[in-house]
PDB file of C-alpha atoms and ligand atoms in Angstrom:
ATOM      1  CA  MET K   1     -88.057-145.455-102.580  1.00 72.00           C
ATOM      2  CA  ASN K   2     -85.770-144.184-100.087  1.00 83.00           C
ATOM      3  CA  SER K   3     -82.737-145.666-102.325  1.00 89.00           C
ATOM      4  CA  VAL K   4     -84.190-144.146-105.470  1.00 91.00           C
ATOM      5  CA  ILE K   5     -84.342-140.657-103.490  1.00 93.00           C
ATOM      6  CA  GLN K   6     -80.694-141.288-102.135  1.00 94.00           C
ATOM      7  CA  TYR K   7     -79.587-142.193-105.712  1.00 94.00           C
ATOM      8  CA  PHE K   8     -80.649-138.883-107.252  1.00 94.00           C
ATOM      9  CA  LYS K   9     -79.116-137.160-104.303  1.00 95.00           C
ATOM     10  CA  ASP K  10     -75.688-138.455-104.757  1.00 96.00           C
ATOM     11  CA  ILE K  11     -75.861-137.792-108.531  1.00 96.00           C
ATOM     12  CA  PHE K  12     -76.866-134.007-107.351  1.00 96.00           C
ATOM     13  CA  HIS K  13     -74.014-133.632-105.161  1.00 96.00           C
ATOM     14  CA  GLY K  14     -71.648-135.247-107.332  1.00 96.00           C
ATOM     15  CA  VAL K  15     -72.650-132.363-109.864  1.00 96.00           C
ATOM     16  CA  SER K  16     -72.418-129.923-107.726  1.00 96.00           C
ATOM     17  CA  THR K  17     -69.175-130.625-106.639  1.00 96.00           C
ATOM     18  CA  LEU K  18     -67.797-131.275-110.070  1.00 97.00           C
ATOM     19  CA  TRP K  19     -69.506-127.457-110.703  1.00 96.00           C
ATOM     20  CA  SER K  20     -67.339-126.293-107.277  1.00 96.00           C
ATOM     21  CA  GLY K  21     -64.048-127.570-109.033  1.00 96.00           C
ATOM     22  CA  MET K  22     -64.422-126.353-112.138  1.00 96.00           C
ATOM     23  CA  ARG K  23     -65.425-123.044-111.042  1.00 94.00           C
ATOM     24  CA  VAL K  24     -61.902-122.639-109.406  1.00 90.00           C
ATOM     25  CA  THR K  25     -59.999-124.508-112.551  1.00 91.00           C
ATOM     26  CA  GLY K  26     -61.833-122.129-114.690  1.00 93.00           C
ATOM     27  CA  LYS K  27     -60.837-118.649-112.556  1.00 91.00           C
ATOM     28  CA  TYR K  28     -57.261-119.800-112.803  1.00 88.00           C
ATOM     29  CA  PHE K  29     -57.499-120.145-116.502  1.00 88.00           C
ATOM     30  CA  VAL K  30     -58.753-116.700-117.204  1.00 89.00           C
ATOM     31  CA  SER K  31     -56.812-115.330-114.637  1.00 87.00           C
ATOM     32  CA  PRO K  32     -53.310-116.819-114.207  1.00 81.00           C
ATOM     33  CA  GLY K  33     -51.644-113.992-112.309  1.00 79.00           C
ATOM     34  CA  GLU K  34     -53.526-115.217-109.295  1.00 80.00           C
ATOM     35  CA  ILE K  35     -52.058-118.839-109.576  1.00 79.00           C
ATOM     36  CA  VAL K  36     -50.326-119.260-106.128  1.00 78.00           C
ATOM     37  CA  THR K  37     -48.405-122.284-107.041  1.00 81.00           C
ATOM     38  CA  GLN K  38     -44.563-122.099-107.484  1.00 81.00           C
ATOM     39  CA  LYS K  39     -43.083-123.762-110.396  1.00 85.00           C
ATOM     40  CA  TYR K  40     -40.502-125.259-108.795  1.00 89.00           C
ATOM     41  CA  PRO K  41     -37.300-125.895-109.695  1.00 91.00           C
ATOM     42  CA  GLU K  42     -37.696-123.718-112.793  1.00 92.00           C
ATOM     43  CA  ASN K  43     -38.270-120.826-110.838  1.00 91.00           C
ATOM     44  CA  ARG K  44     -35.177-121.386-108.752  1.00 89.00           C
ATOM     45  CA  ALA K  45     -33.404-117.945-109.193  1.00 89.00           C
ATOM     46  CA  THR K  46     -36.252-115.944-108.532  1.00 88.00           C
ATOM     47  CA  LEU K  47     -37.722-117.827-105.834  1.00 88.00           C
ATOM     48  CA  LYS K  48     -37.994-115.702-102.607  1.00 85.00           C
ATOM     49  CA  MET K  49     -39.168-117.556 -99.228  1.00 87.00           C
ATOM     50  CA  ALA K  50     -41.409-115.837 -96.951  1.00 88.00           C
ATOM     51  CA  ASP K  51     -39.312-113.990 -94.257  1.00 88.00           C
ATOM     52  CA  ARG K  52     -40.101-116.210 -91.272  1.00 91.00           C
ATOM     53  CA  PHE K  53     -38.952-119.037 -93.259  1.00 94.00           C
ATOM     54  CA  LYS K  54     -36.703-121.098 -91.408  1.00 94.00           C
ATOM     55  CA  GLY K  55     -33.947-122.818 -93.806  1.00 94.00           C
ATOM     56  CA  GLU K  56     -30.861-123.225 -91.668  1.00 97.00           C
ATOM     57  CA  ILE K  57     -29.016-121.405 -88.889  1.00 98.00           C
ATOM     58  CA  VAL K  58     -26.839-118.702 -90.370  1.00 98.00           C
ATOM     59  CA  MET K  59     -24.704-116.075 -88.757  1.00 98.00           C
ATOM     60  CA  PRO K  60     -24.764-112.658 -90.518  1.00 98.00           C
ATOM     61  CA  HIS K  61     -21.740-111.020 -91.524  1.00 98.00           C
ATOM     62  CA  ASP K  62     -21.485-106.986 -92.372  1.00 97.00           C
ATOM     63  CA  ASP K  63     -19.528-105.460 -95.092  1.00 97.00           C
ATOM     64  CA  ASN K  64     -16.365-105.874 -92.912  1.00 97.00           C
ATOM     65  CA  ASN K  65     -16.313-109.269 -92.471  1.00 97.00           C
ATOM     66  CA  GLN K  66     -17.751-108.607 -88.856  1.00 97.00           C
ATOM     67  CA  HIS K  67     -20.004-110.812 -87.320  1.00 97.00           C
ATOM     68  CA  ARG K  68     -21.914-110.327 -83.482  1.00 98.00           C
ATOM     69  CA  CYS K  69     -20.596-113.485 -81.798  1.00 98.00           C
ATOM     70  CA  THR K  70     -18.656-113.263 -78.709  1.00 96.00           C
ATOM     71  CA  GLY K  71     -18.244-117.112 -78.284  1.00 97.00           C
ATOM     72  CA  CYS K  72     -20.282-116.977 -75.417  1.00 97.00           C
ATOM     73  CA  GLY K  73     -21.397-120.843 -75.755  1.00 97.00           C
ATOM     74  CA  ILE K  74     -25.250-119.967 -74.808  1.00 98.00           C
ATOM     75  CA  CYS K  75     -26.502-121.084 -78.111  1.00 98.00           C
ATOM     76  CA  GLU K  76     -24.547-124.213 -77.702  1.00 98.00           C
ATOM     77  CA  MET K  77     -26.100-124.929 -73.857  1.00 98.00           C
ATOM     78  CA  ASN K  78     -29.368-123.989 -75.098  1.00 98.00           C
ATOM     79  CA  CYS K  79     -29.505-126.211 -78.144  1.00 98.00           C
ATOM     80  CA  PRO K  80     -31.569-129.756 -77.432  1.00 97.00           C
ATOM     81  CA  ASN K  81     -29.944-131.834 -79.575  1.00 95.00           C
ATOM     82  CA  GLY K  82     -26.101-130.949 -79.596  1.00 97.00           C
ATOM     83  CA  SER K  83     -26.259-129.070 -82.914  1.00 98.00           C
ATOM     84  CA  ILE K  84     -24.161-126.179 -82.279  1.00 98.00           C
ATOM     85  CA  GLU K  85     -20.486-126.773 -80.936  1.00 98.00           C
ATOM     86  CA  VAL K  86     -18.249-123.178 -79.996  1.00 98.00           C
ATOM     87  CA  LEU K  87     -14.737-123.116 -80.281  1.00 98.00           C
ATOM     88  CA  THR K  88     -13.240-120.389 -78.649  1.00 97.00           C
ATOM     89  CA  ASN K  89      -9.272-118.923 -78.250  1.00 95.00           C
ATOM     90  CA  ARG K  90      -7.607-116.233 -76.109  1.00 94.00           C
ATOM     91  CA  VAL K  91      -6.065-113.369 -77.779  1.00 92.00           C
ATOM     92  CA  ALA K  92      -4.705-110.170 -76.284  1.00 90.00           C
ATOM     93  CA  ASN K  93      -6.504-106.739 -77.199  1.00 85.00           C
ATOM     94  CA  GLU K  94      -5.537-103.533 -77.748  1.00 82.00           C
ATOM     95  CA  ASP K  95      -4.623-103.237 -73.848  1.00 85.00           C
ATOM     96  CA  GLY K  96      -3.111-106.487 -73.829  1.00 87.00           C
ATOM     97  CA  LYS K  97      -5.669-107.835 -72.137  1.00 90.00           C
ATOM     98  CA  LEU K  98      -6.679-111.661 -72.847  1.00 92.00           C
ATOM     99  CA  VAL K  99     -10.235-112.019 -74.401  1.00 91.00           C
ATOM    100  CA  ARG K 100     -12.124-114.621 -76.094  1.00 94.00           C
ATOM    101  CA  VAL K 101     -12.933-114.778 -79.901  1.00 94.00           C
ATOM    102  CA  ILE K 102     -14.572-117.640 -81.872  1.00 96.00           C
ATOM    103  CA  ASP K 103     -12.040-119.421 -83.296  1.00 97.00           C
ATOM    104  CA  LYS K 104     -15.066-122.032 -84.596  1.00 98.00           C
ATOM    105  CA  HIS K 105     -18.655-121.907 -84.520  1.00 98.00           C
ATOM    106  CA  VAL K 106     -19.681-125.343 -85.640  1.00 98.00           C
ATOM    107  CA  TYR K 107     -23.118-125.860 -86.556  1.00 98.00           C
ATOM    108  CA  HIS K 108     -24.377-129.763 -87.773  1.00 98.00           C
ATOM    109  CA  LEU K 109     -27.638-128.923 -90.052  1.00 97.00           C
ATOM    110  CA  SER K 110     -27.988-132.953 -89.889  1.00 96.00           C
ATOM    111  CA  MET K 111     -29.159-132.823 -86.564  1.00 96.00           C
ATOM    112  CA  CYS K 112     -30.960-129.208 -86.149  1.00 97.00           C
ATOM    113  CA  THR K 113     -34.665-129.456 -85.863  1.00 97.00           C
ATOM    114  CA  PHE K 114     -35.446-126.032 -86.589  1.00 97.00           C
ATOM    115  CA  CYS K 115     -36.262-124.907 -83.043  1.00 97.00           C
ATOM    116  CA  GLY K 116     -35.015-121.701 -82.926  1.00 97.00           C
ATOM    117  CA  LEU K 117     -34.048-121.833 -79.447  1.00 98.00           C
ATOM    118  CA  CYS K 118     -30.038-120.575 -80.619  1.00 98.00           C
ATOM    119  CA  VAL K 119     -31.525-117.800 -82.384  1.00 98.00           C
ATOM    120  CA  LYS K 120     -34.018-116.316 -79.729  1.00 97.00           C
ATOM    121  CA  THR K 121     -31.705-116.865 -76.733  1.00 97.00           C
ATOM    122  CA  CYS K 122     -28.443-115.568 -78.467  1.00 98.00           C
ATOM    123  CA  PRO K 123     -27.682-112.329 -76.426  1.00 97.00           C
ATOM    124  CA  SER K 124     -25.633-111.134 -78.857  1.00 97.00           C
ATOM    125  CA  ASP K 125     -28.357-111.593 -81.608  1.00 97.00           C
ATOM    126  CA  ALA K 126     -25.515-113.498 -83.944  1.00 98.00           C
ATOM    127  CA  LEU K 127     -27.808-115.944 -85.298  1.00 98.00           C
ATOM    128  CA  ALA K 128     -30.506-115.813 -87.695  1.00 97.00           C
ATOM    129  CA  PHE K 129     -32.388-118.224 -90.083  1.00 97.00           C
ATOM    130  CA  GLY K 130     -31.358-118.208 -93.511  1.00 95.00           C
ATOM    131  CA  GLN K 131     -33.500-118.963 -96.542  1.00 92.00           C
ATOM    132  CA  LYS K 132     -31.479-121.949 -98.263  1.00 92.00           C
ATOM    133  CA  PHE K 133     -33.877-124.736 -98.454  1.00 92.00           C
ATOM    134  CA  GLU K 134     -31.649-127.078-100.970  1.00 93.00           C
ATOM    135  CA  HIS K 135     -29.478-129.137 -98.431  1.00 94.00           C
ATOM    136  CA  ALA K 136     -29.234-132.751-100.351  1.00 94.00           C
ATOM    137  CA  VAL K 137     -25.606-133.856-100.198  1.00 96.00           C
ATOM    138  CA  PHE K 138     -23.782-137.338-101.241  1.00 96.00           C
ATOM    139  CA  ASP K 139     -21.577-136.659 -98.297  1.00 96.00           C
ATOM    140  CA  ARG K 140     -22.741-136.067 -94.848  1.00 94.00           C
ATOM    141  CA  HIS K 141     -20.069-134.103 -93.789  1.00 95.00           C
ATOM    142  CA  LYS K 142     -20.890-131.347 -96.004  1.00 96.00           C
ATOM    143  CA  LEU K 143     -24.364-130.912 -93.663  1.00 97.00           C
ATOM    144  CA  THR K 144     -21.499-129.725 -91.038  1.00 98.00           C
ATOM    145  CA  LYS K 145     -20.925-126.011 -90.940  1.00 98.00           C
ATOM    146  CA  ILE K 146     -18.426-123.523 -90.092  1.00 98.00           C
ATOM    147  CA  LEU K 147     -20.654-120.398 -89.262  1.00 98.00           C
ATOM    148  CA  ASN K 148     -18.088-117.477 -88.579  1.00 98.00           C
ATOM    149  CA  ARG K 149     -16.298-116.914 -91.769  1.00 97.00           C
ATOM    150  CA  GLU K 150     -12.493-117.022 -92.673  1.00 96.00           C
ATOM    151  CA  GLY K 151     -10.713-113.810 -91.521  1.00 95.00           C
ATOM    152  CA  SER K 152     -13.853-112.434 -89.798  1.00 96.00           C
ATOM    153  CA  SER K 153     -13.844-110.594 -86.539  1.00 94.00           C
ATOM    154  CA  LEU K 154     -16.416-109.495 -83.767  1.00 94.00           C
ATOM    155  CA  LYS K 155     -17.899-106.194 -84.074  1.00 94.00           C
ATOM    156  CA  LYS K 156     -16.875-103.335 -82.053  1.00 89.00           C
ATOM    157  CA  GLU K 157     -19.976-102.374 -80.918  1.00 89.00           C
ATOM    158  CA  VAL K 158     -20.678-105.800 -79.273  1.00 91.00           C
ATOM    159  CA  LYS K 159     -19.246-106.153 -75.960  1.00 80.00           C
ATOM    160  CA  SER K 160     -17.466-110.052 -75.592  1.00 73.00           C
TER     161      SER K 160
HETATM  162  S1  SF4 S 201     -23.846-117.422 -81.488  1.00 58.90           S
HETATM  163 FE1  SF4 S 201     -24.935-115.788 -79.652  1.00 58.90          FE
HETATM  164  S2  SF4 S 201     -24.963-117.322 -78.009  1.00 58.90           S
HETATM  165 FE2  SF4 S 201     -23.954-118.559 -79.593  1.00 58.90          FE
HETATM  166  S3  SF4 S 201     -21.609-118.373 -78.869  1.00 58.90           S
HETATM  167 FE3  SF4 S 201     -22.336-116.645 -80.339  1.00 58.90          FE
HETATM  168  S4  SF4 S 201     -22.980-114.976 -78.844  1.00 58.90           S
HETATM  169 FE4  SF4 S 201     -22.721-116.689 -77.569  1.00 58.90          FE
HETATM  170  S1  SF4 S 202     -32.521-124.421 -84.423  1.00 58.90           S
HETATM  171 FE1  SF4 S 202     -32.549-125.564 -82.224  1.00 58.90          FE
HETATM  172  S2  SF4 S 202     -31.821-127.525 -83.246  1.00 58.90           S
HETATM  173 FE2  SF4 S 202     -31.062-125.974 -84.476  1.00 58.90          FE
HETATM  174  S3  SF4 S 202     -28.844-125.569 -83.751  1.00 58.90           S
HETATM  175 FE3  SF4 S 202     -30.455-124.013 -82.821  1.00 58.90          FE
HETATM  176  S4  SF4 S 202     -31.397-124.409 -81.030  1.00 58.90           S
HETATM  177 FE4  SF4 S 202     -30.201-126.730 -82.431  1.00 58.90          FE
END
């Protein structure tokens, strides 16, 4: 007798879960505007990631090609897996005093775990997370990036 009851219980459970699923499908069928699933890669041109998305480390530059990196090396020291190398030079400023400037801020995307320590600990707020996420390459050397742009310089308001 118990097995017969269980049999009908299972049928009822199957029908009710099917009904729940069909209700969701029906809702999105009549209200397609509520669908949250992204049609990637068809929507590549308009795809906007969430602000907190961690795509890769970038060094923002302004319209004058100026950044906020003083070359202090703190991000390099704090990166747990050696994904950052800061190469610096000494150049004379307007007063003839030698000051440190970055030559290359090297970022190895292939080793980065996106922990965010470099962004959080930079005293000049020079680093950020970018939104790019399509990182597949045929040549792994392309995953090593120079974050400071060609000809860029330090913003005047940032103390080196
Ligand atoms: S990015 Fe920030 S922490 Fe790293 S070298 Fe530049 S100023 Fe220093
Ligand atoms: S996010 Fe973490 S692993 Fe990646 S470069 Fe910064 S400190 Fe290193």
